C-alpha positions in Angstrom: 64.8 24.5 -42.7 65.2 24.6 -38.7 62.5 26.7 -36.7 61.4 27.4 -33.5 57.9 25.4 -33.7 55.8 25.6 -30.4 53.2 23.5 -29.6 50.5 25.0 -27.3 49.0 23.4 -24.9 45.8 23.6 -22.1 47.0 24.5 -19.0 47.9 21.9 -17.0 48.8 20.0 -19.8 52.2 21.3 -20.4 54.1 18.9 -19.4 52.7 16.0 -20.9 53.0 17.6 -23.9 56.7 18.3 -23.3 57.1 14.8 -22.6 55.3 13.9 -26.3 57.7 15.8 -28.0 60.7 14.1 -25.8 59.3 11.3 -27.1 58.9 11.9 -30.8 62.9 12.9 -30.8 62.3 16.5 -30.5 64.7 19.1 -28.3 62.5 21.0 -26.3 63.9 24.4 -25.8 61.5 25.2 -22.8 58.1 25.3 -21.0 55.5 28.2 -20.2 52.6 28.3 -19.5 50.4 26.8 -22.3 53.0 26.3 -24.6 56.1 24.4 -25.2 58.9 25.5 -27.4 60.8 22.8 -29.5 63.2 23.2 -32.6 62.6 21.4 -36.3 62.4 22.2 -40.0 58.9 21.4 -42.2 59.2 17.9 -41.6 58.6 18.5 -37.9 56.0 20.4 -38.3 54.2 17.7 -40.3 55.4 14.9 -37.9 54.2 16.8 -35.0 50.6 17.6 -36.1 50.1 14.2 -37.0 51.4 13.2 -34.0 50.7 14.7 -31.2 47.3 14.0 -29.4 47.7 16.4 -26.8 48.8 20.0 -27.3 46.5 22.1 -29.2 48.0 23.9 -32.0 51.6 24.0 -33.3 53.3 26.9 -34.4 56.1 28.5 -36.3 58.1 31.4 -34.0 58.2 34.1 -36.2 59.8 36.1 -34.0 59.7 37.2 -29.9 60.3 41.0 -29.0 59.5 43.5 -26.7 57.5 46.8 -27.4 56.1 49.3 -25.3 54.0 51.7 -28.2 51.9 50.7 -31.3 55.0 52.3 -33.4 57.3 50.2 -32.1 55.1 47.1 -32.9 54.8 48.4 -36.0 58.0 48.9 -36.9 59.7 45.5 -35.1 56.7 43.5 -37.5 57.5 45.2 -40.5 61.4 44.5 -40.2 60.6 40.8 -39.9 61.0 38.9 -43.0 57.0 38.3 -43.8 58.1 37.3 -48.2 59.9 34.3 -46.6 56.5 33.0 -45.0 53.7 34.6 -47.3 53.1 34.1 -50.9 51.1 37.3 -52.7 47.9 35.5 -53.0 48.4 34.9 -49.0 45.3 35.2 -46.8 46.7 36.2 -43.2 44.1 37.0 -40.7 45.6 38.1 -37.4 44.8 36.9 -33.9 45.6 37.1 -30.3 46.2 38.1 -27.0 47.0 41.2 -24.9 47.8 40.6 -20.8 49.3 43.5 -18.5 50.7 45.1 -21.4 50.5 48.8 -22.2 49.7 47.3 -25.8 45.9 46.3 -23.9 43.5 47.0 -26.9 43.1 43.7 -28.9 42.0 44.9 -32.1 44.1 48.0 -32.1 47.4 45.6 -31.8 45.4 42.8 -34.8 45.2 46.5 -37.2 48.5 47.3 -36.1 50.6 43.8 -37.4 48.3 43.9 -40.0 48.9 47.1 -41.6 52.8 46.2 -40.8 52.8 43.2 -42.9 50.6 44.5 -45.0 53.6 47.4 -45.9 56.4 44.5 -45.8 54.7 42.5 -48.2 54.0 46.0 -51.0 57.4 46.7 -50.7 58.5 43.4 -51.9 55.7 42.5 -54.1 55.3 45.9 -55.5 52.0 46.1 -54.6 49.5 47.8 -52.5 46.8 45.9 -52.4 46.4 41.8 -51.7 43.0 40.1 -52.8 44.4 37.0 -49.8 42.3 34.2 -51.9 45.1 31.9 -51.4 46.1 29.0 -49.0 45.4 30.5 -45.0 48.6 31.3 -42.8 47.2 32.8 -39.7 48.9 34.9 -37.9 48.6 35.1 -34.1 50.2 37.4 -31.4 51.1 36.5 -27.9 51.7 39.6 -25.7 52.2 39.7 -22.2 53.7 42.1 -20.0 55.3 43.4 -23.3 56.8 40.9 -24.7 55.4 40.0 -28.3 55.6 36.3 -29.4 54.3 36.3 -33.2 53.5 33.0 -35.0 52.5 31.2 -37.6 49.1 28.8 -37.3 50.1 25.0 -38.7 47.9 23.4 -37.5 44.2 25.0 -38.6 41.5 23.6 -36.8 42.8 22.7 -33.2 44.4 19.3 -33.0 41.4 18.2 -30.7 39.6 17.8 -34.4 40.5 14.5 -34.8 37.3 13.8 -37.5 35.5 10.7 -35.4 33.4 12.6 -33.3 30.2 12.3 -35.7 27.9 12.2 -32.5 28.0 14.4 -29.6 26.6 14.5 -26.1 26.3 17.3 -23.3 29.6 18.5 -22.6 32.0 16.7 -24.1 35.4 16.2 -23.4 38.5 17.3 -25.7 39.7 14.2 -27.4 43.5 15.9 -26.5 42.2 16.3 -22.7 40.8 12.7 -23.1 44.1 11.5 -24.7 46.4 13.6 -22.0 43.8 11.7 -19.4 45.0 7.7 -20.5 48.4 9.0 -20.5 48.8 10.0 -17.0 47.5 7.1 -15.8 48.7 3.7 -15.4 46.9 1.4 -18.0 49.5 2.2 -20.8 51.5 0.3 -19.3 49.1 -3.0 -19.2 49.0 -2.7 -23.4 51.1 -5.9 -23.6 50.6 -8.0 -27.5 49.6 -12.0 -26.7 52.9 -13.8 -25.5 52.9 -17.3 -27.5 54.2 -18.5 -25.0 51.3 -17.8 -22.4 48.2 -17.1 -23.9 46.8 -16.0 -20.5 49.3 -13.0 -20.9 46.6 -10.1 -22.0 46.0 -6.2 -21.1 44.4 -4.8 -18.1 41.4 -4.3 -18.7 40.1 -0.4 -18.9 36.8 0.8 -18.3 35.1 4.0 -17.8 31.9 3.9 -15.9 30.4 7.0 -17.4 31.3 6.7 -21.0 29.5 9.8 -22.7 30.3 9.5 -25.9 33.0 7.3 -25.3 36.4 9.6 -26.1 38.1 8.6 -23.3 38.2 5.0 -24.6 38.5 5.7 -28.0 41.6 7.6 -27.5 43.3 4.7 -25.9 42.4 2.4 -28.2 44.0 4.5 -30.7 47.0 4.7 -28.6 47.5 1.3 -28.0 46.6 0.1 -31.7 49.5 3.3 -32.6 46.7 5.0 -35.0 48.0 9.3 -35.3 45.3 11.0 -34.4 46.1 13.5 -37.5 46.4 10.6 -39.5 42.4 11.5 -41.2 42.2 14.7 -41.2 43.5 18.0 -43.2 46.1 20.8 -41.6 46.1 24.1 -42.7 49.5 24.2 -43.6 49.3 21.6 -46.1 48.3 24.7 -48.2 51.2 26.2 -48.0 53.7 26.7 -50.5 56.8 26.4 -47.7 56.3 22.7 -46.6 56.1 20.1 -50.0 53.1 18.0 -50.8 55.8 14.7 -50.7 56.3 15.2 -46.8 52.3 15.4 -45.8 52.1 12.3 -48.2 55.1 10.2 -46.5 54.0 10.7 -43.2 50.5 9.8 -43.9 51.9 6.8 -45.3 54.1 5.9 -42.7 51.7 6.5 -40.6 48.8 3.9 -42.0 51.9 1.5 -41.7 52.4 2.2 -38.5 49.2 0.9 -37.2 49.4 -1.5 -34.9 46.6 -4.7 -35.0 48.3 -7.0 -33.6 47.8 -5.7 -29.7 45.2 -7.7 -27.4 42.8 -4.9 -26.0 39.9 -5.2 -22.8 38.4 -2.0 -22.7 34.6 -2.0 -21.3 32.5 1.4 -21.6 29.6 2.5 -19.3 26.5 4.9 -19.3 22.8 4.7 -18.3 22.3 7.2 -21.4 21.8 4.4 -24.8 22.0 8.0 -26.9 25.1 8.3 -25.1 25.9 4.7 -26.0 24.3 5.2 -29.6 27.1 7.8 -30.0 30.2 6.2 -28.5 29.7 2.9 -30.5 29.2 5.5 -33.5 32.3 7.4 -32.9 34.3 4.3 -32.1 33.4 2.6 -35.7 34.6 6.5 -37.4 38.0 5.8 -35.5 38.1 2.4 -36.6 38.6 1.2 -32.8 34.8 0.1 -33.1 36.3 -3.9 -32.6 38.4 -3.1 -29.7 35.7 -1.3 -27.0 32.2 -3.2 -25.9 30.0 -0.3 -25.3 26.4 -1.1 -22.9 23.7 0.9 -21.3 24.3 0.0 -17.6 24.1 1.8 -14.5 27.3 2.0 -13.2 26.5 1.3 -10.0 26.3 -2.3 -10.9 29.2 -2.5 -12.3 30.9 -5.6 -10.9 34.8 -6.1 -11.6 35.0 -9.7 -13.3 38.9 -9.7 -13.5 41.5 -8.0 -11.0 44.2 -5.7 -11.6 41.5 -3.5 -14.3 41.8 0.5 -14.9 39.1 2.8 -14.2 39.5 6.0 -16.4 36.0 8.3 -16.1 34.6 12.2 -16.1 31.5 11.6 -14.3 28.9 14.4 -14.7 29.2 17.4 -12.2 26.8 18.7 -10.7 26.0 21.8 -8.0 21.7 20.8 -7.6 21.4 18.7 -4.4 19.6 16.5 -6.5 22.9 16.2 -8.7 25.3 16.3 -6.2 23.2 13.1 -4.4 23.7 11.4 -8.0 27.3 12.4 -7.8 28.0 11.2 -4.8 26.1 7.8 -5.2 28.8 7.3 -8.3 31.5 8.0 -6.1 30.4 5.5 -3.3 30.1 3.0 -5.8 33.7 3.8 -7.0 35.1 3.6 -4.0 33.8 0.3 -3.1 35.1 -1.4 -6.4 38.3 -0.3 -5.1 37.7 -1.4 -1.5 36.4 -5.0 -3.0 39.8 -5.5 -4.8 42.4 -3.5 -4.2 44.2 -4.1 -7.2 42.0 -1.7 -9.1 43.7 2.0 -9.7 41.0 4.6 -10.9 41.3 8.1 -12.1 39.0 10.8 -11.9 38.2 13.9 -13.1 35.8 16.4 -11.4 35.3 19.4 -9.9 34.1 18.2 -6.7 36.5 19.4 -3.7 35.2 16.6 -1.4 36.0 13.1 -3.0 38.6 12.5 -1.1 36.4 12.8 2.5 33.7 10.3 0.4 36.6 7.8 -0.1 38.1 7.9 3.6 41.7 8.0 1.9 44.1 10.5 0.3 44.7 10.3 -3.7 48.1 9.1 -4.3 48.2 12.1 -7.3 46.1 14.7 -7.6 46.7 17.2 -10.5 44.8 20.3 -11.4 43.6 20.4 -14.8 40.9 22.6 -17.5 38.1 20.9 -18.8 37.4 23.9 -20.7 37.0 27.0 -18.3 36.0 24.4 -15.7 39.3 24.3 -13.1 39.0 20.4 -12.4 41.0 18.1 -10.3 42.1 14.5 -11.4 42.5 12.4 -8.8 44.6 9.2 -9.1 44.0 6.0 -6.5 46.1 3.7 -7.5 46.0 -0.3 -7.1 48.2 -2.5 -5.2 50.9 -4.5 -8.0 50.2 -7.5 -9.0 52.4 -9.7 -10.4 51.2 -10.8 -14.0 50.4 -14.5 -14.3 
């Protein structure tokens, strides 16, 4: 059966999610703030959950309509074919948001939508009370200027929860954002197989000079190895009657077969904090890419580019205190020196700091506004001079 599916995204990453969906072969209907709507069947639900690296969740869109009163909301939700989605034992918690709407009370909307679904199911199953002790079919509503969107959450836990993060550091970056930073860099163009006729033909070096728990580099290695981000985790829709178990089994088996063990990778991570390095190593091992990344404890100000044409993707610490800012600006000055000493290197850096271009004495080649949690950041892109592969 064909559905309208919605992949939600952190603000600023909608275009990246759209690109991913198109690469996976899906027709994108529209891109809006925080979500991308596409067309797919039950297999698409499975495949998109397994392979999307930058989306937050995948939803089935049940309906979209306008409602200005709570009575209107109740009647329109009650008129939806919930029996086609929810079995008699389904657990169906209701969550959502309301922005610039006459239906401004989120708790009231939750209660009314819940009652409407129960009323519909009561008529169909001929019973008034539901134990809700079965699989979870979380209902999500979004109301914007009285336009109501009703969805079913197929993912469960957010797609950023890959399952490899066994140790954390302070203020860790979400895996989905880290994957987006890599996708927005040029490093993906440099991941190449070993050329049998030219043994010197390797991938470009990738470095994170402030690697923390290693998320950016782990996501990069997983992309290079073509490891599906959802390979080792569960999804809410795995327990649904709506999607046959064999679809999940086939998808997981296909994902295991798709892993690429032949690409030559040169990935380095540095951090001044020894605990961060230990965390990064443990996380990389859990993700199955520990042999692809070398982590070392080191003050990044001591970093020297040993090769040309490398790429730095980094998330340096943020800070507003004078001492913190001085230390952070020291990091910026060192990164500036690296680019000046070898103009072939490229730098991709996400930060809340607005003074980066002044410190670097140059405009970034591209800037993109992104959100790291609730913090508004800028992703600065300084492109290196292109070099011919040798």
